[in-house]
Short mmCIF file of C-alpha atoms in Angstrom, two decimals:
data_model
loop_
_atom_site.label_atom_id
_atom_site.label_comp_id
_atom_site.label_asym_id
_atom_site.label_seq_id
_atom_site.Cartn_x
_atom_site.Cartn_y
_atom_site.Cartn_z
CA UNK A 1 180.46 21.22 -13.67
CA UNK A 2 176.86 21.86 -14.71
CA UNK A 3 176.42 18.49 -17.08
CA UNK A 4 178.87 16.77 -14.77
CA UNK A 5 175.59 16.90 -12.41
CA UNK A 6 173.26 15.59 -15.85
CA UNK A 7 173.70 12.34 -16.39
CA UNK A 8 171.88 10.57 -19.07
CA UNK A 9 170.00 7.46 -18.55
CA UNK A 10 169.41 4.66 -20.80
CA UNK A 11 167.27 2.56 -18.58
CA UNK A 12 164.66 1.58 -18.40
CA UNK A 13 164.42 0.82 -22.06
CA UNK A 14 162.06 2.14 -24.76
CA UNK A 15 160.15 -0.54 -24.81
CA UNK A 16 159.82 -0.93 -20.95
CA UNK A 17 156.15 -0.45 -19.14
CA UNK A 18 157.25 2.62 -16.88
CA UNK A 19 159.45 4.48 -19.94
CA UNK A 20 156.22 3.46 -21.96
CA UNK A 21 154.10 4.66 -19.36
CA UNK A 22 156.27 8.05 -18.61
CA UNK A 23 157.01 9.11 -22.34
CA UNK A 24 154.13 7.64 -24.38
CA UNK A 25 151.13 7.51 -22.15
CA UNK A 26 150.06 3.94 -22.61
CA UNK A 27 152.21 0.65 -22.48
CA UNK A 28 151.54 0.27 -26.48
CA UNK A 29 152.10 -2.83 -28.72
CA UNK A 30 151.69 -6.11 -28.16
CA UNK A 31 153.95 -8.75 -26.77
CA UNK A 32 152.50 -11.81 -28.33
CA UNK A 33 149.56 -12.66 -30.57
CA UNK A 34 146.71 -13.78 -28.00
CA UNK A 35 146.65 -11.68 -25.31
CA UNK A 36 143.65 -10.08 -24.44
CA UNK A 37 143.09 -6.97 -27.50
CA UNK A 38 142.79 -3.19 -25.37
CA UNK A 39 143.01 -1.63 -29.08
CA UNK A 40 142.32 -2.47 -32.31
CA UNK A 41 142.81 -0.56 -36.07
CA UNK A 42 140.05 -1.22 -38.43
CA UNK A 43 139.09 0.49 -41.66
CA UNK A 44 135.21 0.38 -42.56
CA UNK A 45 134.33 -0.31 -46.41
CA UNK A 46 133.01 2.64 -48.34
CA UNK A 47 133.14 4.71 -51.03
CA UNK A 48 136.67 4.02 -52.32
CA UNK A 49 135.59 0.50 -53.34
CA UNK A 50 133.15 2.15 -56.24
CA UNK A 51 136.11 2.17 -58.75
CA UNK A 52 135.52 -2.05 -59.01
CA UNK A 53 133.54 -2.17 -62.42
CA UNK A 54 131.73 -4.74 -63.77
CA UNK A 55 133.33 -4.81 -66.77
CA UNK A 56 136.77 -5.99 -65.68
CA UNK A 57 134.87 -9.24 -65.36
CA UNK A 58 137.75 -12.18 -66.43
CA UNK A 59 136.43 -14.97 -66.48
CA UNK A 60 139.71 -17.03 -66.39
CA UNK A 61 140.24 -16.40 -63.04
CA UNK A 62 136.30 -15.84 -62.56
CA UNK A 63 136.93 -12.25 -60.59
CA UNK A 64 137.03 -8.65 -61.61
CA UNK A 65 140.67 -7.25 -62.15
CA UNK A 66 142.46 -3.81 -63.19
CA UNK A 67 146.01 -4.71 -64.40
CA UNK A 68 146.33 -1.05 -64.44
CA UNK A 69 145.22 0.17 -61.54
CA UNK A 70 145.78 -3.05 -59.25
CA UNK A 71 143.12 -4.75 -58.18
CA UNK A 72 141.03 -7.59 -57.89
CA UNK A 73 137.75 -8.66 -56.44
CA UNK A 74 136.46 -12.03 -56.14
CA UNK A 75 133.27 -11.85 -58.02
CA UNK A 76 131.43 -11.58 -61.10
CA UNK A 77 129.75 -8.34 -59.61
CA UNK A 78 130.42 -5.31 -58.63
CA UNK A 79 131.49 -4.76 -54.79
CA UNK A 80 127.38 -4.74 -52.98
CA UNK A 81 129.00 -1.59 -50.49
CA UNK A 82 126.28 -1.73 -48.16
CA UNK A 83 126.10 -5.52 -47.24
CA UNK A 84 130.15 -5.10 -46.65
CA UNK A 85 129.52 -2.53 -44.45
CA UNK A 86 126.84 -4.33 -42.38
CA UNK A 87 129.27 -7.53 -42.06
CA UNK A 88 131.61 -4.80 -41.21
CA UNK A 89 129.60 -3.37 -38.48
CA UNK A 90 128.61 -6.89 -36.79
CA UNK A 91 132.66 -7.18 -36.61
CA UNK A 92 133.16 -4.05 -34.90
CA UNK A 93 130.20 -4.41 -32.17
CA UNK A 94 131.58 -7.87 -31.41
CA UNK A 95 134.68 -6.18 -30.70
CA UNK A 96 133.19 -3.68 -28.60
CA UNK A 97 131.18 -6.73 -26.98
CA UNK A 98 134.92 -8.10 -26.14
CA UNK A 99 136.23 -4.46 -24.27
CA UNK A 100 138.03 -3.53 -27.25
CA UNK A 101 138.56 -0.20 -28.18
CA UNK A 102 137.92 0.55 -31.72
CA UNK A 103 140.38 2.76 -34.16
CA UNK A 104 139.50 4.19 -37.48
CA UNK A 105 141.87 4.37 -40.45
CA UNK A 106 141.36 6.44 -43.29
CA UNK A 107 142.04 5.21 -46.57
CA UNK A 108 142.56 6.81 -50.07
CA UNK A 109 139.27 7.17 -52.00
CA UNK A 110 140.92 5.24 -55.02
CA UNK A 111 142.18 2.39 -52.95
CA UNK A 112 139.75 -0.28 -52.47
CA UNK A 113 142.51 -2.65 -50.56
CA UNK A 114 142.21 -0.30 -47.66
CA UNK A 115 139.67 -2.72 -45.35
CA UNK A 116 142.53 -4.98 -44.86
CA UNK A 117 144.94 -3.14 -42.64
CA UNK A 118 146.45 -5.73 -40.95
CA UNK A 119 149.29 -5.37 -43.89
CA UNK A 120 150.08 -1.70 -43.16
CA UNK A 121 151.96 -2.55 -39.93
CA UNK A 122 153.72 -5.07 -37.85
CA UNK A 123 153.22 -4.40 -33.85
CA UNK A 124 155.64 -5.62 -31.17
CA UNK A 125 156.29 -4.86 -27.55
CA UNK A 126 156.41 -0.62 -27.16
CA UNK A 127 155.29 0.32 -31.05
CA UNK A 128 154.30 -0.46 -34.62
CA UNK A 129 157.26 -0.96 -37.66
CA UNK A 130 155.06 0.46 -40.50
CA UNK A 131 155.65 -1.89 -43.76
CA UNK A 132 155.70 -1.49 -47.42
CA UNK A 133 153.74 -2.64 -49.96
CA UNK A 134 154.24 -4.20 -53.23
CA UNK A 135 151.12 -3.80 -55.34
CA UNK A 136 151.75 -0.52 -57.41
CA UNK A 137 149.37 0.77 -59.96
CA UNK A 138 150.06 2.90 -62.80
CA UNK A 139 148.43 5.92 -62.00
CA UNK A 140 148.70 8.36 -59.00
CA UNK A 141 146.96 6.54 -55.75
CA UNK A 142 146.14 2.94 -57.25
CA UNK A 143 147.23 -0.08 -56.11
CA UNK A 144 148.54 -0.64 -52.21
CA UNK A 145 151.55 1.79 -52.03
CA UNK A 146 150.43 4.50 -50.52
CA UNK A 147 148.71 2.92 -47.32
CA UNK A 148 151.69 3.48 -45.48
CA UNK A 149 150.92 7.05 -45.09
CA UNK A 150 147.45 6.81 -43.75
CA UNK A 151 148.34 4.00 -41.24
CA UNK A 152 151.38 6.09 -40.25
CA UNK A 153 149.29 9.09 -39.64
CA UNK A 154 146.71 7.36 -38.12
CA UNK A 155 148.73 6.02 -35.09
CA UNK A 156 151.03 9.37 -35.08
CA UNK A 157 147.87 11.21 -33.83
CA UNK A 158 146.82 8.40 -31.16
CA UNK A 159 150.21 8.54 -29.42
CA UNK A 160 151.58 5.43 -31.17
CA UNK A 161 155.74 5.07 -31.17
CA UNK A 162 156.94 3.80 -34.65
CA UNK A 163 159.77 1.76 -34.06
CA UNK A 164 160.41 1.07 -37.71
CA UNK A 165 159.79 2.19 -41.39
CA UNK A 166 160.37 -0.91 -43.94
CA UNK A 167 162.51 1.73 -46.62
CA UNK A 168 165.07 1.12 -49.07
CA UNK A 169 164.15 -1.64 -51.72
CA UNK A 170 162.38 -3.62 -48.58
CA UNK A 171 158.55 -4.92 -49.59
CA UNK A 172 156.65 -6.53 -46.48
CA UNK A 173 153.23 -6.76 -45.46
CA UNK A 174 151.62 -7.29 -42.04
CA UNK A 175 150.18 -10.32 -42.79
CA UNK A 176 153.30 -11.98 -43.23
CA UNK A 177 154.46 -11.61 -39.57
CA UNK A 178 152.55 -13.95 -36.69
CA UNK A 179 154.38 -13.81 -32.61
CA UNK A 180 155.23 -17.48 -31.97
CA UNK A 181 155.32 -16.31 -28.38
CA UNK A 182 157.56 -13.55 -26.46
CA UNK A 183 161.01 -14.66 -27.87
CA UNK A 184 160.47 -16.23 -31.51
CA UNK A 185 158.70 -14.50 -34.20
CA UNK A 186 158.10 -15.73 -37.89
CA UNK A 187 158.02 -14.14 -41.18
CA UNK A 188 156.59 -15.13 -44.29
CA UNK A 189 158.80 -14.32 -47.86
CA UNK A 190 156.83 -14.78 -50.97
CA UNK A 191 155.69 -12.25 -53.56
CA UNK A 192 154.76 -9.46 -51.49
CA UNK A 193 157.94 -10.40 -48.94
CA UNK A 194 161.39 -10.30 -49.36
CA UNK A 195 164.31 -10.91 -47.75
CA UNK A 196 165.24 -6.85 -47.24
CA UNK A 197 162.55 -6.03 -45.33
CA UNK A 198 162.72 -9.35 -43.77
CA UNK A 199 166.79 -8.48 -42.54
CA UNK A 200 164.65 -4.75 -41.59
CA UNK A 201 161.83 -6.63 -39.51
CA UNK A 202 164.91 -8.98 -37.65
CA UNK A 203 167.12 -6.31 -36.74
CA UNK A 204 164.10 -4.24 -35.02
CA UNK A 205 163.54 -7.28 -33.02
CA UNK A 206 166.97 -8.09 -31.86
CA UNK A 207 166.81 -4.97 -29.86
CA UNK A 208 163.99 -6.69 -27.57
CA UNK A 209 165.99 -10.17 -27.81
CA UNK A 210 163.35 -11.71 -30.17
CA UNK A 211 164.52 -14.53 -33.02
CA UNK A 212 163.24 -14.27 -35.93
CA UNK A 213 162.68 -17.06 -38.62
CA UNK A 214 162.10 -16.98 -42.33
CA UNK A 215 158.95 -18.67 -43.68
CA UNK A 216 159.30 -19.28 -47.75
CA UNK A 217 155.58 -19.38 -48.68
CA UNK A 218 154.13 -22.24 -51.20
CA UNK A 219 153.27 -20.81 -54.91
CA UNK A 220 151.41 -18.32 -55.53
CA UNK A 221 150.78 -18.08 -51.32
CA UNK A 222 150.64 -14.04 -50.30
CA UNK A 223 150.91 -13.80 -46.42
CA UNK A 224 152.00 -15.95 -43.90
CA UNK A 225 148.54 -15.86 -42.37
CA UNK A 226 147.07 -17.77 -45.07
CA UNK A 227 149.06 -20.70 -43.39
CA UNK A 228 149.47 -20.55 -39.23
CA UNK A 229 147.58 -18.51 -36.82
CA UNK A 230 148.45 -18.10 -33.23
CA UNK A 231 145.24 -18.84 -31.19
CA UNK A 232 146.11 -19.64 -27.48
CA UNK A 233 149.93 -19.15 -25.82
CA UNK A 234 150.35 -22.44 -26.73
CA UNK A 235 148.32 -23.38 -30.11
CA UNK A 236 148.32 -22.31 -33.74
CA UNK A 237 145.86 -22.54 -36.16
CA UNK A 238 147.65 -23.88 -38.99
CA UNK A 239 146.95 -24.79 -42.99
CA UNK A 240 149.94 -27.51 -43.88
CA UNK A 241 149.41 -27.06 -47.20
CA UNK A 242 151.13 -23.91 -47.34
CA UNK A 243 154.13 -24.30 -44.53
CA UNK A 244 157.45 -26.21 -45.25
CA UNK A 245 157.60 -29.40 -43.25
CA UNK A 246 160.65 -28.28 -41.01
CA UNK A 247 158.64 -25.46 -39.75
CA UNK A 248 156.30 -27.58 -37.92
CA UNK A 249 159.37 -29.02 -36.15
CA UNK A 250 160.07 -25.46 -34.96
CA UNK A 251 156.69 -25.46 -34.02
CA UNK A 252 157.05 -28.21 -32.17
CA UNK A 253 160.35 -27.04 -30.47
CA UNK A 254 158.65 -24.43 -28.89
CA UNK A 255 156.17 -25.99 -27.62
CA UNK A 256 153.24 -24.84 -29.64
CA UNK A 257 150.18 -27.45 -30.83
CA UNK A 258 149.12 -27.06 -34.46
CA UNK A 259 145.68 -27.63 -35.03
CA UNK A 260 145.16 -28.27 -38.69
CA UNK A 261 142.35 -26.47 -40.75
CA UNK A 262 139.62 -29.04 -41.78
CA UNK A 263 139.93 -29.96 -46.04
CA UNK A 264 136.40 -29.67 -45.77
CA UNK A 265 136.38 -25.49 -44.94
CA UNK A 266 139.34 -24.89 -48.03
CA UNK A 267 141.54 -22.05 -46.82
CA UNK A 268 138.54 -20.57 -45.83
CA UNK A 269 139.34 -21.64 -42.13
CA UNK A 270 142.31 -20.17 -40.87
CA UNK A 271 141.79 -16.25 -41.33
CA UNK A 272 140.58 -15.80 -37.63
CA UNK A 273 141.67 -13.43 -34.90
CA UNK A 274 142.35 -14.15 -31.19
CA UNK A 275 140.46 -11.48 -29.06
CA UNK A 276 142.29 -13.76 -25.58
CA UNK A 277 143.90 -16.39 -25.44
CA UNK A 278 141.58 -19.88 -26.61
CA UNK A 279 138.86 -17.11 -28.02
CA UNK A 280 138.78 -16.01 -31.70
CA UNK A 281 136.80 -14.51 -33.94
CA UNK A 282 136.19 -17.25 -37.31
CA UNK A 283 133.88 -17.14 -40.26
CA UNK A 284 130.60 -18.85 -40.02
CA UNK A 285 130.56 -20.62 -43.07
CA UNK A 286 134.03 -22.47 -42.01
CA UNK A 287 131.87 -25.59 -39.60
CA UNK A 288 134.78 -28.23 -39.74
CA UNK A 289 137.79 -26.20 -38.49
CA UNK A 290 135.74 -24.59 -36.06
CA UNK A 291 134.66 -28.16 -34.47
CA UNK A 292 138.67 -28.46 -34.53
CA UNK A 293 139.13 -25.22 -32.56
CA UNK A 294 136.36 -26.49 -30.00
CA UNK A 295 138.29 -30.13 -29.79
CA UNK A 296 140.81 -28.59 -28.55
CA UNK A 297 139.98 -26.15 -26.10
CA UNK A 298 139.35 -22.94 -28.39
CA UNK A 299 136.21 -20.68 -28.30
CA UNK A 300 134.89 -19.72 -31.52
CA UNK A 301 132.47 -16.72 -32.29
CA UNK A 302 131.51 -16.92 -35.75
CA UNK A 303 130.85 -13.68 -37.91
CA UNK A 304 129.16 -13.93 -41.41
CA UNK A 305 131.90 -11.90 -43.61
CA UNK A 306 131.08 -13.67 -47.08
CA UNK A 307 131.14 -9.82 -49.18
CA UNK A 308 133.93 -8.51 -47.13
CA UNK A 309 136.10 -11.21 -48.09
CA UNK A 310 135.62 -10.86 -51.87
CA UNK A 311 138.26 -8.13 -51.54
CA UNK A 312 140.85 -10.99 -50.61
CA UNK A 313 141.41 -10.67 -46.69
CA UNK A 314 139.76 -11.86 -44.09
CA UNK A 315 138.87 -10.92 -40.43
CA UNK A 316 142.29 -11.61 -39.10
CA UNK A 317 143.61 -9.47 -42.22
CA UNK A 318 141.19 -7.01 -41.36
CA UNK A 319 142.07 -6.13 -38.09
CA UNK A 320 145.28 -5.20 -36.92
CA UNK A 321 145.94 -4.91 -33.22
CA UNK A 322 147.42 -2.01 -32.02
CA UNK A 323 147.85 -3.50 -27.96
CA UNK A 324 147.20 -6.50 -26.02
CA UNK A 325 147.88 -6.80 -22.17
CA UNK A 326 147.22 -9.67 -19.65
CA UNK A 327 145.75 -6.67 -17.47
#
């Protein structure tokens, strides 16, 4: 008689605003990729980047490397910490100037990949599905596996649901996932991608009704952000180069504008972030696809980020998100 009078309840649903509200304390996640950004998880550039040497200098691919260990960095010298920090800083105070709340993630002291944590998670409506990464190095706490712990106790202690850990013999990065909009999400497969995290990724999403589509990358492409970039409800940023014709039909479909990156800026164009919708955050040394953004209705802030970006991300790759409300 006692649980007769007990019933449980499985509405509203996890992701809902008042169960997020009730249970979680914030409405957390995102919904799509250009609402306005309440948080944000950022990693600043320190010490950890002081194991790139000069003398892994190759210059075949005219960048230090360590097969071993799992790195690269796009230069002929050695990582100049403090002016990455100061381009870091001017990120995080434009931010701030937007109403965006700031995170920290620590990183492991060994891992000089950890300024890019975009790739340590992939945020929908209600939570974050933390990913996996491929890179591996030899020894004990070198190359990219690993991150997953830090992000994952990084959002644990703000209040963060995780909705999702890509396990089993899944390898995905953030980077590879962009929001088309509230019902169709995309996913990039290439070297650092697969298909079984990709099958992980989809069936988290058909909980909240959202389709997801496959993306196979071009070459030696990494992340699905190297190629389209959501920057307005209704407009991507988008490098053709790297995307497989059909997809801009799907693009297309759903009613979304591609404006194409400018030859002029190389790929240097398309690794922005959208702070609102039609207001990013772009390099400053990328003129051409900026006057494209402005042609079309888009504000652009530009940020100088030429040392941070030796590492191989960008601001949209450094950043990652954590909600984003109309409110």
């Amino acid at each position: 008689m006692v649980l007769s009078q007990m019933t449980p309840k499985a509405e509203p649903a996890f992701h809902e605003h008042e169960e997020q509200l009730r249970v979680w304390g914030s409405q957390w996640g995102v919904k799509n990729d250009v609402d306005q950004i309440r948080t944000i998880l950022v990693h600043r550039p320190g010490k950890e980047l002081g194991v790139i040497t000069e003398d892994k200098y190759d210059p075949q691919i005219e960048a230090l490397i360590d097969k071993e260990n799992q790195w690269y960095f796009r230069s002929d010298k050695a990582p100049d910490i403090a002016a990455m920090q100061e381009e870091h800083d001017a990120l995080i105070r434009t931010l701030e100037a937007e109403d965006i709340k700031v995170v920290y993630m620590d990183g492991s002291p060994t891992d000089p990949d950890a300024i890019n944590v975009r790739d340590n998670g992939i945020v929908i409506n209600g939570g974050i599905i933390i990913t996996r990464m491929g890179i591996v190095g030899e020894k004990y706490g070198t190359g990219r596996r690993g991150e997953e712990a830090y992000v994952t106790r990084t959002v644990a202690n703000i209040g963060m649901p995780i909705l999702h850990t890509i396990q089993g013999n899944g390898l995905m990065e953030g980077g590879s996932f962009c929001l088309l909009d509230e019902k169709h999400a995309a996913i990039g497969l290439s070297y650092r991608g697969n298909k079984a995290a990709a099958e992980q990724v989809r069936q988290v999403l058909a909980i909240q009704n959202i389709e997801l589509v496959e993306v196979p990358l071009t070459g030696f492409s990494l992340h699905l952000d190297g190629a389209i970039v959501m920057v307005d409800h209704d407009k991507a940023l988008v490098n053709v180069e790297r995307l497989p014709f059909w997809f801009l039909d799907y693009l297309k479909k759903l009613g979304i504008k591609p404006i194409f990156t400018d030859y002029r800026d190389g790929t240097l164009g398309i690794n922005c972030l959208a702070t609102r919708p039609g207001r990013v955050l772009a390099y400053d040394d990328a003129p051409w696809t900026a006057e494209c953004l402005y042609k079309n209705g888009v504000d652009v802030i530009p940020l100088k980020y030429i040392e941070c970006r030796k590492k191989g991300g960008g601001i949209h790759c450094g950043t990652l998100p954590l909600i984003r409300n109309e409110k």
